[in-house]
Every structure is written in structure tokens, then in C-alpha cells.
PDB file of C-alpha atoms in Angstrom:
ATOM      1  CA  MET A   1     146.092 101.604  40.039  1.00 63.00           C
ATOM      2  CA  LYS A   2     147.725  99.640  37.240  1.00 69.00           C
ATOM      3  CA  ASN A   3     149.817  96.563  38.087  1.00 70.00           C
ATOM      4  CA  ILE A   4     152.604  96.183  35.523  1.00 72.00           C
ATOM      5  CA  GLY A   5     154.114  93.079  37.156  1.00 78.00           C
ATOM      6  CA  ILE A   6     157.666  94.362  37.639  1.00 85.00           C
ATOM      7  CA  VAL A   7     159.438  93.607  40.929  1.00 88.00           C
ATOM      8  CA  ARG A   8     162.586  95.453  42.008  1.00 90.00           C
ATOM      9  CA  ASN A   9     164.807  94.915  45.043  1.00 94.00           C
ATOM     10  CA  LEU A  10     165.946  97.734  47.302  1.00 95.00           C
ATOM     11  CA  ASP A  11     169.696  98.316  47.289  1.00 96.00           C
ATOM     12  CA  GLU A  12     171.805  98.699  50.449  1.00 96.00           C
ATOM     13  CA  VAL A  13     170.684 102.325  50.982  1.00 97.00           C
ATOM     14  CA  GLY A  14     166.978 101.777  50.171  1.00 95.00           C
ATOM     15  CA  ARG A  15     166.929 102.825  46.506  1.00 94.00           C
ATOM     16  CA  ILE A  16     165.040 101.266  43.615  1.00 93.00           C
ATOM     17  CA  THR A  17     165.266 101.861  39.892  1.00 93.00           C
ATOM     18  CA  LEU A  18     162.051 102.842  38.106  1.00 92.00           C
ATOM     19  CA  PRO A  19     161.491 100.922  34.875  1.00 91.00           C
ATOM     20  CA  ILE A  20     162.051 102.941  31.704  1.00 92.00           C
ATOM     21  CA  GLU A  21     158.422 102.341  30.634  1.00 88.00           C
ATOM     22  CA  ILE A  22     157.158 104.137  33.743  1.00 88.00           C
ATOM     23  CA  ARG A  23     159.671 106.969  33.396  1.00 92.00           C
ATOM     24  CA  ARG A  24     158.661 107.483  29.784  1.00 93.00           C
ATOM     25  CA  SER A  25     154.925 107.384  30.473  1.00 89.00           C
ATOM     26  CA  LEU A  26     155.306 109.993  33.259  1.00 88.00           C
ATOM     27  CA  ASP A  27     157.859 112.051  31.302  1.00 92.00           C
ATOM     28  CA  LEU A  28     160.396 111.638  34.132  1.00 94.00           C
ATOM     29  CA  HIS A  29     164.020 112.500  33.474  1.00 94.00           C
ATOM     30  CA  GLN A  30     167.215 112.445  35.500  1.00 94.00           C
ATOM     31  CA  ASP A  31     167.078 115.006  38.341  1.00 93.00           C
ATOM     32  CA  ASP A  32     163.281 115.528  38.047  1.00 93.00           C
ATOM     33  CA  PRO A  33     161.680 115.856  41.497  1.00 92.00           C
ATOM     34  CA  VAL A  34     159.452 112.944  42.554  1.00 93.00           C
ATOM     35  CA  GLU A  35     157.000 113.183  45.446  1.00 91.00           C
ATOM     36  CA  ILE A  36     156.841 110.182  47.797  1.00 94.00           C
ATOM     37  CA  ILE A  37     153.569 109.615  49.651  1.00 93.00           C
ATOM     38  CA  GLN A  38     152.580 106.834  52.048  1.00 96.00           C
ATOM     39  CA  GLU A  39     148.943 105.763  51.768  1.00 95.00           C
ATOM     40  CA  GLY A  40     148.311 103.056  54.322  1.00 96.00           C
ATOM     41  CA  ASN A  41     150.633 100.207  53.386  1.00 95.00           C
ATOM     42  CA  ARG A  42     151.371 101.612  49.902  1.00 92.00           C
ATOM     43  CA  ILE A  43     154.106 103.906  48.666  1.00 93.00           C
ATOM     44  CA  VAL A  44     152.922 106.250  45.911  1.00 92.00           C
ATOM     45  CA  LEU A  45     155.414 108.067  43.666  1.00 90.00           C
ATOM     46  CA  THR A  46     154.251 110.992  41.570  1.00 89.00           C
ATOM     47  CA  LYS A  47     156.024 113.514  39.399  1.00 88.00           C
ATOM     48  CA  TYR A  48     156.283 116.537  41.658  1.00 88.00           C
ATOM     49  CA  GLN A  49     154.532 119.679  40.527  1.00 87.00           C
ATOM     50  CA  PRO A  50     154.740 122.740  42.773  1.00 89.00           C
ATOM     51  CA  CYS A  51     151.425 124.295  43.766  1.00 92.00           C
ATOM     52  CA  ASP A  52     149.994 127.296  45.587  1.00 95.00           C
ATOM     53  CA  ILE A  53     150.174 126.833  49.373  1.00 93.00           C
ATOM     54  CA  PHE A  54     146.653 128.218  49.812  1.00 94.00           C
ATOM     55  CA  SER A  55     144.609 126.800  46.931  1.00 93.00           C
ATOM     56  CA  GLY A  56     146.662 124.039  45.320  1.00 90.00           C
ATOM     57  CA  ASP A  57     146.619 125.884  41.977  1.00 91.00           C
ATOM     58  CA  THR A  58     149.556 125.094  39.695  1.00 91.00           C
ATOM     59  CA  ASP A  59     149.299 128.064  37.320  1.00 92.00           C
ATOM     60  CA  ASP A  60     151.157 131.403  37.418  1.00 94.00           C
ATOM     61  CA  LEU A  61     153.162 130.731  40.599  1.00 95.00           C
ATOM     62  CA  VAL A  62     155.536 133.109  42.362  1.00 95.00           C
ATOM     63  CA  ASP A  63     158.172 132.015  44.866  1.00 94.00           C
ATOM     64  CA  TYR A  64     157.747 133.896  48.163  1.00 92.00           C
ATOM     65  CA  CYS A  65     159.969 133.013  51.139  1.00 93.00           C
ATOM     66  CA  GLY A  66     160.503 129.534  49.725  1.00 91.00           C
ATOM     67  CA  LYS A  67     156.776 128.916  49.212  1.00 92.00           C
ATOM     68  CA  LYS A  68     154.741 128.956  46.010  1.00 92.00           C
ATOM     69  CA  VAL A  69     151.816 131.387  45.766  1.00 95.00           C
ATOM     70  CA  SER A  70     149.700 132.089  42.682  1.00 95.00           C
ATOM     71  CA  ARG A  71     149.441 135.653  41.423  1.00 94.00           C
ATOM     72  CA  LYS A  72     145.660 135.367  41.776  1.00 94.00           C
ATOM     73  CA  ASN A  73     145.974 134.635  45.500  1.00 94.00           C
ATOM     74  CA  ILE A  74     148.549 137.396  45.953  1.00 94.00           C
ATOM     75  CA  ALA A  75     146.006 139.850  44.519  1.00 93.00           C
ATOM     76  CA  GLU A  76     143.268 138.468  46.802  1.00 93.00           C
ATOM     77  CA  LEU A  77     145.551 138.804  49.843  1.00 93.00           C
ATOM     78  CA  ALA A  78     146.446 142.380  48.864  1.00 94.00           C
ATOM     79  CA  LYS A  79     142.708 143.218  48.664  1.00 94.00           C
ATOM     80  CA  LEU A  80     142.102 141.562  52.020  1.00 94.00           C
ATOM     81  CA  ALA A  81     144.933 143.632  53.528  1.00 94.00           C
ATOM     82  CA  GLY A  82     143.437 146.804  52.034  1.00 92.00           C
ATOM     83  CA  LEU A  83     146.447 147.449  49.800  1.00 92.00           C
ATOM     84  CA  ILE A  84     144.412 147.461  46.578  1.00 87.00           C
ATOM     85  CA  ASN A  85     140.722 147.712  45.683  1.00 80.00           C
TER      86      ASN A  85
END
């Protein structure tokens, strides 16, 4: 993890502003989703990228009932269900 030496205060509702250098390096723009993860006593922010609920793949996703599933896994599930060979 890289320490860039910037300190920010939380505002009255718990928000912080990410420095422009970080937003640029992660290609973050206004309204982009950011994932917030707690790892021990650390807070980790990452640019959110949807992934397949079964495999974690990020390619060729389909939205099904509000969940992301890759076409590859849909085909595997169809074979498992005996719908295709």
C-alpha cells in the first residue's frame, strides 16, 4: 500500500474528499461507484467493478434478478440442468 501523506478530516456526516491525484490515477469520476471494505483497522476504497456471483469473472456479464452472471456460467448452468448438451 502506498502512503501519499495526505490527511483529510471527516465532515459532519462522515464524508471525505478524495484527492484529485488519486481520482485521476484510478480513473474515478463523479457518480462512479466505489466499493468500501474494512480490513482489520483499515478502510480500503476501490473502484467498483461488477463481477459474476459464482466465479468472480468480470467479462461478458448479464444482469439476472439484480445479480451479475457471466454468459459462460449461464451456459454451464444450462448444461447442468439438462437444458442443453
